[in-house]
Amino acid sequence: MDDRMMRPGFWVIIPSGWRWLCEFAVSELADRLAPGMPPVTIGPEAERLSKLAQEAVTALRTPLDISVPTPHVPWIAQTPRRVSDTPDLPVRLRELRAAAWRAAEVIPSPEELKADNDFSLTMDIAVAASGVRAMLTGRPAPAWRDDPEEIDPSRHLVSRTFAADGSKRPTPFAEEADRWGARLAKSPAPWTPTEHRLPPDPDRGDTDRDLSVTQAGILAGILDELAVRLRPGFHSGVIHYSAYDLARFLARPFRFV
C-alpha cells in the first residue's frame, strides 16, 4: 500500500470553499486577540455571522464524531481580569518598558524611513515604534490604531478591509455574513474518507485540503471561539499581553489550510 494513503477515521477533507473561510477565521481571531486591543461589546449586526460560524463548527466537527452541547455554552471568562490584579505588576511593567524601548529605539522614524527610501520595514512598523518612544518619554501618543481609523470592532471586521480607488474601508458584519452564506451554500461540507485513499494533490488539480483529525479539531476550536466572540452582546476587556503568544501563532501563515 502507498505510504501516502490516508487511513479512514484519521483524516478530514476540507473542500476548497472552506479553506477561504478557515483562513479568514484564523486571521480575524488573531487580530481580536492582539495585545492592547481596546474593550469592545459586539453589536446586533454580528448575529448572523456568529451563527454561520457556529454552523461551520458543527459541520467541521461532524466528521470527527464530536458532540457539543446546543446551545453552545461559551467557556470564555465573562468578567475580564483587570491588569491591576496582575501579580508583581510594577516589576513586570519595568521589564516591559525596558524591552519596548530596546525594540523601538532601533526603528527609524517615519520621516527617516521616507528620506532613506528604506524598504526593509513597513511604514506601519515605523509609526508604531514612534508611538512607543513617545509614550515611554511621556509624550502623547495613541494607545491603539485601527487601519482604517473608521473601523468599529463592535460592527466591523478588524482583519479585512477592501481597497476601493486606492482607499480602504471597514467591512460590516452583515456584508461578511452574506459572503459566508454564499460560500457555504455552494461548498460541500467537510468529510472523512471511509476507505484508504490518496490525499488531495494540487499537481493533479485538486483544490481540497486534507487535515488530520487533530488539526481539524484545533481548527474547529478556533472557529468556535470566533463564533462566541462575535455573539451580540459579548464583551471583552482590554486584551492582555499574555495573549501575545497565541495571537502570534494565529497570525502566522496557517499551516493547516
Short mmCIF file of C-alpha atoms in Angstrom, two decimals:
data_model
loop_
_atom_site.label_atom_id
_atom_site.label_comp_id
_atom_site.label_asym_id
_atom_site.label_seq_id
_atom_site.Cartn_x
_atom_site.Cartn_y
_atom_site.Cartn_z
CA MET A 1 0.00 0.00 0.00
CA ASP A 2 1.20 3.51 -0.84
CA ASP A 3 2.63 5.17 2.31
CA ARG A 4 0.75 8.33 1.37
CA MET A 5 -2.62 6.62 1.72
CA MET A 6 -4.99 8.22 4.24
CA ARG A 7 -6.44 5.83 6.78
CA PRO A 8 -10.22 6.03 7.40
CA GLY A 9 -11.06 7.91 10.58
CA PHE A 10 -7.73 9.70 10.78
CA TRP A 11 -8.23 12.47 8.21
CA VAL A 12 -10.77 15.13 7.27
CA ILE A 13 -11.11 16.55 3.76
CA ILE A 14 -11.66 20.32 3.71
CA PRO A 15 -13.35 21.47 0.46
CA SER A 16 -11.71 24.40 -1.30
CA GLY A 17 -14.55 26.78 -0.41
CA TRP A 18 -13.89 26.11 3.26
CA ARG A 19 -10.20 26.98 3.04
CA TRP A 20 -11.07 30.62 2.47
CA LEU A 21 -13.47 30.60 5.43
CA CYS A 22 -10.92 28.97 7.72
CA GLU A 23 -8.15 31.37 6.76
CA PHE A 24 -10.46 34.30 7.48
CA ALA A 25 -11.49 32.89 10.88
CA VAL A 26 -7.86 32.44 11.96
CA SER A 27 -6.94 35.96 10.83
CA GLU A 28 -9.95 37.62 12.47
CA LEU A 29 -9.42 35.83 15.79
CA ALA A 30 -5.71 36.68 15.76
CA ASP A 31 -6.47 40.38 15.33
CA ARG A 32 -9.15 40.35 18.02
CA LEU A 33 -6.66 38.78 20.44
CA ALA A 34 -3.88 41.27 19.68
CA PRO A 35 -2.45 42.57 22.99
CA GLY A 36 -3.74 46.05 23.69
CA MET A 37 -6.97 45.63 21.73
CA PRO A 38 -9.42 48.03 23.44
CA PRO A 39 -12.61 46.87 25.17
CA VAL A 40 -15.49 46.07 22.84
CA THR A 41 -19.10 44.94 23.13
CA ILE A 42 -20.35 43.23 19.98
CA GLY A 43 -23.37 44.84 18.34
CA PRO A 44 -26.51 43.16 16.97
CA GLU A 45 -25.15 43.37 13.41
CA ALA A 46 -22.93 40.34 14.12
CA GLU A 47 -25.75 37.89 14.92
CA ARG A 48 -25.91 36.17 11.52
CA LEU A 49 -22.13 35.95 11.15
CA SER A 50 -21.81 34.40 14.61
CA LYS A 51 -24.50 31.83 13.78
CA LEU A 52 -22.83 30.97 10.47
CA ALA A 53 -19.52 30.48 12.28
CA GLN A 54 -21.22 28.13 14.75
CA GLU A 55 -22.82 26.20 11.89
CA ALA A 56 -19.37 25.86 10.36
CA VAL A 57 -18.07 24.49 13.67
CA THR A 58 -20.81 21.85 13.71
CA ALA A 59 -20.09 20.88 10.10
CA LEU A 60 -16.37 20.59 10.85
CA ARG A 61 -16.89 18.53 14.00
CA THR A 62 -19.42 16.14 12.44
CA PRO A 63 -16.75 14.04 10.66
CA LEU A 64 -14.81 13.95 13.94
CA ASP A 65 -17.82 12.42 15.75
CA ILE A 66 -17.56 15.12 18.42
CA SER A 67 -20.77 16.24 20.11
CA VAL A 68 -21.04 19.72 21.62
CA PRO A 69 -23.95 20.89 23.80
CA THR A 70 -26.56 23.00 21.99
CA PRO A 71 -26.91 25.87 22.51
CA HIS A 72 -23.19 26.34 22.80
CA VAL A 73 -22.00 27.41 26.24
CA PRO A 74 -19.07 29.82 25.94
CA TRP A 75 -16.03 28.97 28.05
CA ILE A 76 -14.52 32.46 27.75
CA ALA A 77 -14.48 34.35 31.04
CA GLN A 78 -17.35 36.81 31.16
CA THR A 79 -15.61 39.04 33.71
CA PRO A 80 -12.33 40.39 32.30
CA ARG A 81 -9.35 40.19 34.62
CA ARG A 82 -8.08 43.65 35.48
CA VAL A 83 -4.48 44.47 34.66
CA SER A 84 -4.13 45.88 38.16
CA ASP A 85 -4.75 42.36 39.55
CA THR A 86 -1.64 41.01 37.83
CA PRO A 87 0.91 39.71 40.38
CA ASP A 88 4.17 41.71 40.62
CA LEU A 89 2.73 44.33 38.27
CA PRO A 90 5.36 47.06 38.95
CA VAL A 91 8.21 44.64 38.20
CA ARG A 92 6.54 43.38 35.05
CA LEU A 93 5.87 46.91 33.82
CA ARG A 94 9.51 47.90 34.33
CA GLU A 95 10.65 44.87 32.37
CA LEU A 96 8.09 45.56 29.63
CA ARG A 97 9.10 49.22 29.35
CA ALA A 98 12.78 48.27 29.06
CA ALA A 99 12.05 45.66 26.39
CA ALA A 100 9.78 48.05 24.49
CA TRP A 101 12.42 50.76 24.48
CA ARG A 102 15.13 48.40 23.24
CA ALA A 103 12.87 47.31 20.38
CA ALA A 104 11.62 50.79 19.45
CA GLU A 105 14.88 52.73 19.62
CA VAL A 106 16.44 50.85 16.68
CA ILE A 107 13.49 51.53 14.36
CA PRO A 108 13.80 54.65 12.18
CA SER A 109 11.15 57.33 12.43
CA PRO A 110 8.57 57.61 9.64
CA GLU A 111 10.41 60.66 8.36
CA GLU A 112 13.75 58.83 8.31
CA LEU A 113 12.17 55.86 6.57
CA LYS A 114 10.83 58.11 3.81
CA ALA A 115 14.07 60.07 3.43
CA ASP A 116 16.23 56.95 3.15
CA ASN A 117 13.88 55.07 0.80
CA ASP A 118 14.25 52.17 3.22
CA PHE A 119 12.03 49.28 2.10
CA SER A 120 13.25 46.81 4.72
CA LEU A 121 10.47 47.97 7.09
CA THR A 122 6.89 48.92 6.50
CA MET A 123 5.61 52.37 7.44
CA ASP A 124 3.22 50.77 9.96
CA ILE A 125 6.20 49.50 11.97
CA ALA A 126 7.90 52.90 11.93
CA VAL A 127 4.70 54.65 13.05
CA ALA A 128 4.14 52.12 15.86
CA ALA A 129 7.74 52.41 17.08
CA SER A 130 7.47 56.20 17.04
CA GLY A 131 4.34 55.97 19.19
CA VAL A 132 6.05 53.63 21.66
CA ARG A 133 9.02 56.02 22.03
CA ALA A 134 6.63 58.91 22.58
CA MET A 135 4.68 57.11 25.32
CA LEU A 136 7.86 55.95 27.09
CA THR A 137 9.16 59.52 27.22
CA GLY A 138 5.90 60.97 28.50
CA ARG A 139 4.67 62.45 25.22
CA PRO A 140 1.10 61.91 23.97
CA ALA A 141 0.54 59.04 21.56
CA PRO A 142 -2.47 56.87 20.70
CA ALA A 143 -2.57 53.62 22.65
CA TRP A 144 -4.22 51.80 19.72
CA ARG A 145 -4.57 52.35 15.99
CA ASP A 146 -7.03 50.75 13.61
CA ASP A 147 -6.42 50.74 9.87
CA PRO A 148 -8.51 52.36 8.59
CA GLU A 149 -9.42 54.52 11.57
CA GLU A 150 -13.13 54.15 10.80
CA ILE A 151 -13.14 50.51 11.94
CA ASP A 152 -15.54 49.91 14.81
CA PRO A 153 -14.81 46.40 16.19
CA SER A 154 -18.36 46.20 17.54
CA ARG A 155 -19.78 46.48 13.99
CA HIS A 156 -16.92 45.68 11.60
CA LEU A 157 -14.29 43.05 10.95
CA VAL A 158 -10.86 44.02 12.23
CA SER A 159 -8.85 41.83 9.85
CA ARG A 160 -10.30 42.69 6.45
CA THR A 161 -10.60 45.94 4.53
CA PHE A 162 -11.30 46.39 0.87
CA ALA A 163 -9.41 48.74 -1.42
CA ALA A 164 -11.62 51.00 -3.47
CA ASP A 165 -9.91 53.58 -5.67
CA GLY A 166 -6.76 53.22 -3.59
CA SER A 167 -8.56 53.61 -0.26
CA LYS A 168 -9.65 51.22 2.46
CA ARG A 169 -12.98 50.84 4.13
CA PRO A 170 -14.26 48.76 7.04
CA THR A 171 -16.19 45.55 6.30
CA PRO A 172 -19.54 45.39 8.14
CA PHE A 173 -20.51 42.11 9.80
CA ALA A 174 -23.62 41.80 7.63
CA GLU A 175 -21.56 42.05 4.43
CA GLU A 176 -19.22 39.30 5.62
CA ALA A 177 -22.21 37.16 6.63
CA ASP A 178 -23.56 37.41 3.08
CA ARG A 179 -20.19 36.27 1.75
CA TRP A 180 -20.03 33.34 4.21
CA GLY A 181 -23.58 32.29 3.41
CA ALA A 182 -22.90 32.24 -0.33
CA ARG A 183 -19.70 30.24 0.10
CA LEU A 184 -21.19 27.67 2.46
CA ALA A 185 -24.25 27.22 0.23
CA LYS A 186 -22.07 26.31 -2.76
CA SER A 187 -19.46 24.21 -0.98
CA PRO A 188 -19.88 20.64 0.29
CA ALA A 189 -19.27 20.07 3.98
CA PRO A 190 -16.00 18.64 5.32
CA TRP A 191 -15.95 14.85 5.28
CA THR A 192 -13.78 11.94 6.32
CA PRO A 193 -12.77 9.10 3.97
CA THR A 194 -14.40 5.76 4.70
CA GLU A 195 -11.69 3.79 2.87
CA HIS A 196 -7.98 4.15 2.16
CA ARG A 197 -7.30 6.81 -0.48
CA LEU A 198 -4.60 9.18 -1.65
CA PRO A 199 -4.71 12.73 -0.25
CA PRO A 200 -5.72 15.65 -2.49
CA ASP A 201 -2.86 16.55 -4.82
CA PRO A 202 -2.55 20.13 -6.14
CA ASP A 203 -0.41 18.80 -9.00
CA ARG A 204 -3.45 16.84 -10.18
CA GLY A 205 -5.65 19.91 -9.96
CA ASP A 206 -7.14 19.07 -6.55
CA THR A 207 -8.22 22.18 -4.63
CA ASP A 208 -9.36 20.42 -1.45
CA ARG A 209 -7.10 20.10 1.59
CA ASP A 210 -6.56 17.16 3.92
CA LEU A 211 -6.24 17.72 7.67
CA SER A 212 -5.51 15.22 10.39
CA VAL A 213 -8.29 14.81 12.94
CA THR A 214 -6.11 16.72 15.43
CA GLN A 215 -5.67 19.64 13.05
CA ALA A 216 -9.38 19.65 12.23
CA GLY A 217 -10.20 19.69 15.94
CA ILE A 218 -7.93 22.69 16.51
CA LEU A 219 -9.50 24.49 13.59
CA ALA A 220 -12.98 23.78 14.95
CA GLY A 221 -11.91 25.24 18.29
CA ILE A 222 -10.68 28.42 16.57
CA LEU A 223 -13.96 28.80 14.69
CA ASP A 224 -15.85 28.08 17.91
CA GLU A 225 -14.10 30.84 19.82
CA LEU A 226 -14.63 33.30 16.97
CA ALA A 227 -18.36 32.45 16.95
CA VAL A 228 -18.53 33.24 20.67
CA ARG A 229 -16.55 36.46 20.37
CA LEU A 230 -18.87 37.66 17.59
CA ARG A 231 -22.04 36.91 19.54
CA PRO A 232 -24.14 40.08 20.01
CA GLY A 233 -23.66 41.46 23.49
CA PHE A 234 -20.37 39.65 24.07
CA HIS A 235 -17.98 41.96 25.91
CA SER A 236 -14.23 41.65 26.15
CA GLY A 237 -11.95 43.96 28.08
CA VAL A 238 -8.52 45.14 27.05
CA ILE A 239 -6.56 42.16 25.69
CA HIS A 240 -3.65 41.44 28.00
CA TYR A 241 -0.08 40.91 26.88
CA SER A 242 -0.42 37.28 27.98
CA ALA A 243 -2.34 36.71 24.71
CA TYR A 244 0.77 37.59 22.69
CA ASP A 245 1.97 34.05 22.04
CA LEU A 246 -1.46 32.86 20.92
CA ALA A 247 -2.06 35.88 18.68
CA ARG A 248 1.41 35.47 17.19
CA PHE A 249 0.79 31.79 16.47
CA LEU A 250 -2.53 32.56 14.78
CA ALA A 251 -1.09 35.48 12.81
CA ARG A 252 1.49 33.28 11.11
CA PRO A 253 0.52 31.59 7.83
CA PHE A 254 -1.83 28.87 8.95
CA ARG A 255 -0.05 25.63 8.20
CA PHE A 256 -3.24 23.58 8.40
CA VAL A 257 -5.08 25.15 5.48
#
